[in-house]
Amino acid sequence: NQLKKNLLDLSWIEASEVKRLWPGTIQINLIERKPVVIWNQTSLISERGDLFVAKGNKEMASLESFPKLDGPEGRHSLVWQNYLVMEKMLEPMNLKISKLTLSSRGSWEMILENNLKIVLGTRAVLPRLRSFVRAYDKLISQRPNEIAYIDLRYTSGMAVGWDTTPASPLGRGN
């Protein structure tokens, strides 16, 4: 029992099973937590939504390409649940969230993998994101590499901020 408890104290272990096989063998089965996002640059969230801490900077560095979620302490579950819903909503456009932030005053903001910043505000966040999803094809067909941000905090529309820097032949952000 003590060995099992000690194994569960390791941050990367989700479950453990320890069996004693007579005469002198111990069989140990471990289930490792699988991180899927980084929380507040110091912790990880597993595919089951469990928050855990990687013990070393080396472990965190190997996960640098993972999506990042940020928010107030104790709010990781809310941010994680919204991340899952928002990812599902963006999936038909082949868009992925690179960073999702909940500010201390309750305002939501995301950055997509293509560096597009989306400001969602504090209220009606998911309906506002649905509006973006419905308008996405028209927005992108206009000038896809020139959009810097989209502000969805308006009750009857959205604001589009245009990138005024000269376009790179390699595409946006290069």
PDB file of C-alpha atoms in Angstrom:
ATOM      1  CA  ASN A   1       0.000   0.000   0.000  1.00  0.00           C
ATOM      2  CA  GLN A   2       2.849   2.404   0.800  1.00  0.00           C
ATOM      3  CA  LEU A   3       4.536   1.701  -2.543  1.00  0.00           C
ATOM      4  CA  LYS A   4       1.262   2.384  -4.377  1.00  0.00           C
ATOM      5  CA  LYS A   5       0.836   5.657  -2.453  1.00  0.00           C
ATOM      6  CA  ASN A   6       4.403   6.707  -3.253  1.00  0.00           C
ATOM      7  CA  LEU A   7       3.852   6.016  -6.956  1.00  0.00           C
ATOM      8  CA  LEU A   8       0.659   8.096  -6.975  1.00  0.00           C
ATOM      9  CA  ASP A   9       2.604  10.975  -5.429  1.00  0.00           C
ATOM     10  CA  LEU A  10       4.582  11.244  -8.686  1.00  0.00           C
ATOM     11  CA  SER A  11       3.047  14.012 -10.806  1.00  0.00           C
ATOM     12  CA  TRP A  12       2.991  12.061 -14.067  1.00  0.00           C
ATOM     13  CA  ILE A  13       1.290   8.963 -12.621  1.00  0.00           C
ATOM     14  CA  GLU A  14      -2.504   8.851 -12.911  1.00  0.00           C
ATOM     15  CA  ALA A  15      -3.047   5.363 -11.526  1.00  0.00           C
ATOM     16  CA  SER A  16      -0.952   2.506 -10.210  1.00  0.00           C
ATOM     17  CA  GLU A  17      -1.494  -1.115  -9.369  1.00  0.00           C
ATOM     18  CA  VAL A  18       0.930  -3.064  -7.211  1.00  0.00           C
ATOM     19  CA  LYS A  19       0.644  -6.851  -6.899  1.00  0.00           C
ATOM     20  CA  ARG A  20       2.781  -9.217  -4.985  1.00  0.00           C
ATOM     21  CA  LEU A  21       3.419 -12.434  -6.861  1.00  0.00           C
ATOM     22  CA  TRP A  22       4.701 -15.241  -4.667  1.00  0.00           C
ATOM     23  CA  PRO A  23       7.356 -16.112  -3.875  1.00  0.00           C
ATOM     24  CA  GLY A  24       9.459 -12.975  -4.406  1.00  0.00           C
ATOM     25  CA  THR A  25       8.111 -10.805  -7.222  1.00  0.00           C
ATOM     26  CA  ILE A  26       6.274  -7.496  -7.274  1.00  0.00           C
ATOM     27  CA  GLN A  27       4.322  -6.557 -10.386  1.00  0.00           C
ATOM     28  CA  ILE A  28       3.729  -2.822 -10.923  1.00  0.00           C
ATOM     29  CA  ASN A  29       1.351  -1.429 -13.543  1.00  0.00           C
ATOM     30  CA  LEU A  30       1.340   2.316 -14.108  1.00  0.00           C
ATOM     31  CA  ILE A  31      -0.951   4.574 -16.099  1.00  0.00           C
ATOM     32  CA  GLU A  32       0.804   7.780 -17.051  1.00  0.00           C
ATOM     33  CA  ARG A  33      -1.014  11.103 -17.265  1.00  0.00           C
ATOM     34  CA  LYS A  34      -1.117  12.367 -20.826  1.00  0.00           C
ATOM     35  CA  PRO A  35      -0.789  16.163 -20.888  1.00  0.00           C
ATOM     36  CA  VAL A  36      -2.679  17.983 -23.630  1.00  0.00           C
ATOM     37  CA  VAL A  37      -2.379  21.667 -22.641  1.00  0.00           C
ATOM     38  CA  ILE A  38      -0.158  23.903 -20.532  1.00  0.00           C
ATOM     39  CA  TRP A  39      -1.853  25.809 -17.696  1.00  0.00           C
ATOM     40  CA  ASN A  40      -0.456  29.212 -16.635  1.00  0.00           C
ATOM     41  CA  GLN A  41       2.989  28.224 -17.988  1.00  0.00           C
ATOM     42  CA  THR A  42       3.707  26.190 -14.853  1.00  0.00           C
ATOM     43  CA  SER A  43       1.291  23.252 -14.849  1.00  0.00           C
ATOM     44  CA  LEU A  44      -0.297  20.796 -17.218  1.00  0.00           C
ATOM     45  CA  ILE A  45      -3.834  19.579 -17.809  1.00  0.00           C
ATOM     46  CA  SER A  46      -4.332  15.944 -18.798  1.00  0.00           C
ATOM     47  CA  GLU A  47      -6.799  14.660 -21.373  1.00  0.00           C
ATOM     48  CA  ARG A  48      -9.167  13.953 -18.458  1.00  0.00           C
ATOM     49  CA  GLY A  49      -8.955  17.549 -17.218  1.00  0.00           C
ATOM     50  CA  ASP A  50      -6.680  16.819 -14.241  1.00  0.00           C
ATOM     51  CA  LEU A  51      -4.255  19.567 -13.255  1.00  0.00           C
ATOM     52  CA  PHE A  52      -0.707  18.442 -12.434  1.00  0.00           C
ATOM     53  CA  VAL A  53       2.763  19.916 -12.257  1.00  0.00           C
ATOM     54  CA  ALA A  54       5.760  18.847 -14.305  1.00  0.00           C
ATOM     55  CA  LYS A  55       8.710  18.598 -11.969  1.00  0.00           C
ATOM     56  CA  GLY A  56      11.352  20.138 -14.228  1.00  0.00           C
ATOM     57  CA  ASN A  57      11.822  22.852 -16.815  1.00  0.00           C
ATOM     58  CA  LYS A  58      13.127  20.171 -19.172  1.00  0.00           C
ATOM     59  CA  GLU A  59       9.745  18.418 -19.122  1.00  0.00           C
ATOM     60  CA  MET A  60       7.897  21.702 -19.773  1.00  0.00           C
ATOM     61  CA  ALA A  61      10.258  22.635 -22.615  1.00  0.00           C
ATOM     62  CA  SER A  62       9.434  19.400 -24.432  1.00  0.00           C
ATOM     63  CA  LEU A  63       5.751  20.439 -24.420  1.00  0.00           C
ATOM     64  CA  GLU A  64       6.299  23.932 -25.832  1.00  0.00           C
ATOM     65  CA  SER A  65       4.104  23.259 -28.880  1.00  0.00           C
ATOM     66  CA  PHE A  66       1.079  22.389 -26.717  1.00  0.00           C
ATOM     67  CA  PRO A  67      -1.839  24.850 -26.530  1.00  0.00           C
ATOM     68  CA  LYS A  68      -1.617  27.255 -23.604  1.00  0.00           C
ATOM     69  CA  LEU A  69      -4.463  28.044 -21.237  1.00  0.00           C
ATOM     70  CA  ASP A  70      -4.201  30.918 -18.786  1.00  0.00           C
ATOM     71  CA  GLY A  71      -6.517  32.088 -16.054  1.00  0.00           C
ATOM     72  CA  PRO A  72      -6.959  32.830 -12.382  1.00  0.00           C
ATOM     73  CA  GLU A  73      -5.946  30.185  -9.839  1.00  0.00           C
ATOM     74  CA  GLY A  74      -8.683  27.630  -9.263  1.00  0.00           C
ATOM     75  CA  ARG A  75     -10.355  28.300 -12.645  1.00  0.00           C
ATOM     76  CA  HIS A  76      -8.491  25.700 -14.708  1.00  0.00           C
ATOM     77  CA  SER A  77     -11.560  23.462 -14.965  1.00  0.00           C
ATOM     78  CA  LEU A  78     -13.732  26.267 -16.404  1.00  0.00           C
ATOM     79  CA  VAL A  79     -11.051  27.293 -18.902  1.00  0.00           C
ATOM     80  CA  TRP A  80     -10.446  23.637 -19.862  1.00  0.00           C
ATOM     81  CA  GLN A  81     -14.173  22.985 -20.468  1.00  0.00           C
ATOM     82  CA  ASN A  82     -14.515  26.131 -22.589  1.00  0.00           C
ATOM     83  CA  TYR A  83     -11.380  25.205 -24.517  1.00  0.00           C
ATOM     84  CA  LEU A  84     -12.905  21.834 -25.441  1.00  0.00           C
ATOM     85  CA  VAL A  85     -16.176  23.435 -26.603  1.00  0.00           C
ATOM     86  CA  MET A  86     -14.397  26.160 -28.567  1.00  0.00           C
ATOM     87  CA  GLU A  87     -12.021  23.691 -30.246  1.00  0.00           C
ATOM     88  CA  LYS A  88     -15.049  21.680 -31.386  1.00  0.00           C
ATOM     89  CA  MET A  89     -16.696  24.825 -32.777  1.00  0.00           C
ATOM     90  CA  LEU A  90     -13.568  25.784 -34.742  1.00  0.00           C
ATOM     91  CA  GLU A  91     -12.897  22.277 -36.037  1.00  0.00           C
ATOM     92  CA  PRO A  92     -14.951  22.577 -39.282  1.00  0.00           C
ATOM     93  CA  MET A  93     -12.723  25.487 -40.401  1.00  0.00           C
ATOM     94  CA  ASN A  94      -9.542  23.543 -39.540  1.00  0.00           C
ATOM     95  CA  LEU A  95      -8.661  26.164 -36.928  1.00  0.00           C
ATOM     96  CA  LYS A  96      -6.925  25.328 -33.660  1.00  0.00           C
ATOM     97  CA  ILE A  97      -6.481  27.327 -30.502  1.00  0.00           C
ATOM     98  CA  SER A  98      -2.895  28.181 -29.661  1.00  0.00           C
ATOM     99  CA  LYS A  99      -3.734  30.181 -26.518  1.00  0.00           C
ATOM    100  CA  LEU A 100      -6.935  30.740 -24.534  1.00  0.00           C
ATOM    101  CA  THR A 101      -6.985  33.286 -21.718  1.00  0.00           C
ATOM    102  CA  LEU A 102      -9.527  34.098 -19.032  1.00  0.00           C
ATOM    103  CA  SER A 103      -8.523  37.360 -17.347  1.00  0.00           C
ATOM    104  CA  SER A 104      -9.022  38.011 -13.650  1.00  0.00           C
ATOM    105  CA  ARG A 105     -11.992  40.245 -14.528  1.00  0.00           C
ATOM    106  CA  GLY A 106     -13.633  37.471 -16.575  1.00  0.00           C
ATOM    107  CA  SER A 107     -12.757  38.504 -20.115  1.00  0.00           C
ATOM    108  CA  TRP A 108     -11.960  35.806 -22.695  1.00  0.00           C
ATOM    109  CA  GLU A 109      -9.412  36.062 -25.481  1.00  0.00           C
ATOM    110  CA  MET A 110      -7.880  33.490 -27.813  1.00  0.00           C
ATOM    111  CA  ILE A 111      -5.080  33.279 -30.307  1.00  0.00           C
ATOM    112  CA  LEU A 112      -5.382  30.731 -33.082  1.00  0.00           C
ATOM    113  CA  GLU A 113      -2.482  28.749 -34.544  1.00  0.00           C
ATOM    114  CA  ASN A 114      -2.472  31.092 -37.542  1.00  0.00           C
ATOM    115  CA  ASN A 115      -1.795  33.993 -35.081  1.00  0.00           C
ATOM    116  CA  LEU A 116      -5.285  35.445 -35.452  1.00  0.00           C
ATOM    117  CA  LYS A 117      -6.326  37.088 -32.184  1.00  0.00           C
ATOM    118  CA  ILE A 118     -10.008  36.823 -31.212  1.00  0.00           C
ATOM    119  CA  VAL A 119     -11.390  38.999 -28.406  1.00  0.00           C
ATOM    120  CA  LEU A 120     -14.540  37.425 -26.935  1.00  0.00           C
ATOM    121  CA  GLY A 121     -15.320  39.654 -23.947  1.00  0.00           C
ATOM    122  CA  THR A 122     -17.043  38.712 -20.699  1.00  0.00           C
ATOM    123  CA  ARG A 123     -20.606  37.787 -21.708  1.00  0.00           C
ATOM    124  CA  ALA A 124     -22.208  35.465 -24.258  1.00  0.00           C
ATOM    125  CA  VAL A 125     -18.800  34.099 -25.197  1.00  0.00           C
ATOM    126  CA  LEU A 126     -19.948  30.965 -27.021  1.00  0.00           C
ATOM    127  CA  PRO A 127     -22.717  32.703 -29.038  1.00  0.00           C
ATOM    128  CA  ARG A 128     -20.154  35.320 -30.059  1.00  0.00           C
ATOM    129  CA  LEU A 129     -17.772  32.610 -31.192  1.00  0.00           C
ATOM    130  CA  ARG A 130     -20.634  31.050 -33.188  1.00  0.00           C
ATOM    131  CA  SER A 131     -21.053  34.418 -34.961  1.00  0.00           C
ATOM    132  CA  PHE A 132     -17.380  34.334 -35.869  1.00  0.00           C
ATOM    133  CA  VAL A 133     -17.734  30.772 -37.183  1.00  0.00           C
ATOM    134  CA  ARG A 134     -20.675  31.805 -39.389  1.00  0.00           C
ATOM    135  CA  ALA A 135     -18.775  34.828 -40.765  1.00  0.00           C
ATOM    136  CA  TYR A 136     -15.394  33.127 -41.075  1.00  0.00           C
ATOM    137  CA  ASP A 137     -15.585  32.148 -44.764  1.00  0.00           C
ATOM    138  CA  LYS A 138     -16.497  35.688 -45.834  1.00  0.00           C
ATOM    139  CA  LEU A 139     -13.809  37.231 -43.638  1.00  0.00           C
ATOM    140  CA  ILE A 140     -11.090  34.936 -44.866  1.00  0.00           C
ATOM    141  CA  SER A 141     -12.091  35.114 -48.527  1.00  0.00           C
ATOM    142  CA  GLN A 142     -11.636  38.910 -48.438  1.00  0.00           C
ATOM    143  CA  ARG A 143      -8.005  39.293 -47.335  1.00  0.00           C
ATOM    144  CA  PRO A 144      -6.979  36.221 -45.341  1.00  0.00           C
ATOM    145  CA  ASN A 145      -3.396  37.166 -44.486  1.00  0.00           C
ATOM    146  CA  GLU A 146      -4.223  40.741 -43.549  1.00  0.00           C
ATOM    147  CA  ILE A 147      -6.470  40.209 -40.520  1.00  0.00           C
ATOM    148  CA  ALA A 148      -4.670  40.983 -37.251  1.00  0.00           C
ATOM    149  CA  TYR A 149      -7.557  40.531 -34.821  1.00  0.00           C
ATOM    150  CA  ILE A 150     -11.304  40.142 -34.578  1.00  0.00           C
ATOM    151  CA  ASP A 151     -13.185  41.785 -31.706  1.00  0.00           C
ATOM    152  CA  LEU A 152     -16.481  40.018 -30.973  1.00  0.00           C
ATOM    153  CA  ARG A 153     -17.562  42.162 -27.996  1.00  0.00           C
ATOM    154  CA  TYR A 154     -20.217  44.006 -29.987  1.00  0.00           C
ATOM    155  CA  THR A 155     -23.889  43.062 -29.640  1.00  0.00           C
ATOM    156  CA  SER A 156     -24.678  43.334 -33.344  1.00  0.00           C
ATOM    157  CA  GLY A 157     -21.470  42.573 -35.144  1.00  0.00           C
ATOM    158  CA  MET A 158     -17.719  42.423 -34.890  1.00  0.00           C
ATOM    159  CA  ALA A 159     -14.718  44.630 -35.514  1.00  0.00           C
ATOM    160  CA  VAL A 160     -11.879  43.478 -37.729  1.00  0.00           C
ATOM    161  CA  GLY A 161      -8.408  44.874 -37.183  1.00  0.00           C
ATOM    162  CA  TRP A 162      -6.256  44.814 -40.266  1.00  0.00           C
ATOM    163  CA  ASP A 163      -2.537  44.112 -40.272  1.00  0.00           C
ATOM    164  CA  THR A 164      -0.912  47.136 -41.875  1.00  0.00           C
ATOM    165  CA  THR A 165       2.575  45.646 -42.206  1.00  0.00           C
ATOM    166  CA  PRO A 166       3.636  44.674 -45.733  1.00  0.00           C
ATOM    167  CA  ALA A 167       2.720  41.092 -46.569  1.00  0.00           C
ATOM    168  CA  SER A 168       5.534  38.576 -46.532  1.00  0.00           C
ATOM    169  CA  PRO A 169       5.822  36.262 -49.541  1.00  0.00           C
ATOM    170  CA  LEU A 170       5.949  33.351 -47.058  1.00  0.00           C
ATOM    171  CA  GLY A 171       2.593  34.197 -45.514  1.00  0.00           C
ATOM    172  CA  ARG A 172       1.414  35.742 -42.303  1.00  0.00           C
ATOM    173  CA  GLY A 173       3.828  36.273 -39.437  1.00  0.00           C
ATOM    174  CA  ASN A 174       6.974  35.273 -41.321  1.00  0.00           C
TER     175      ASN A 174
END
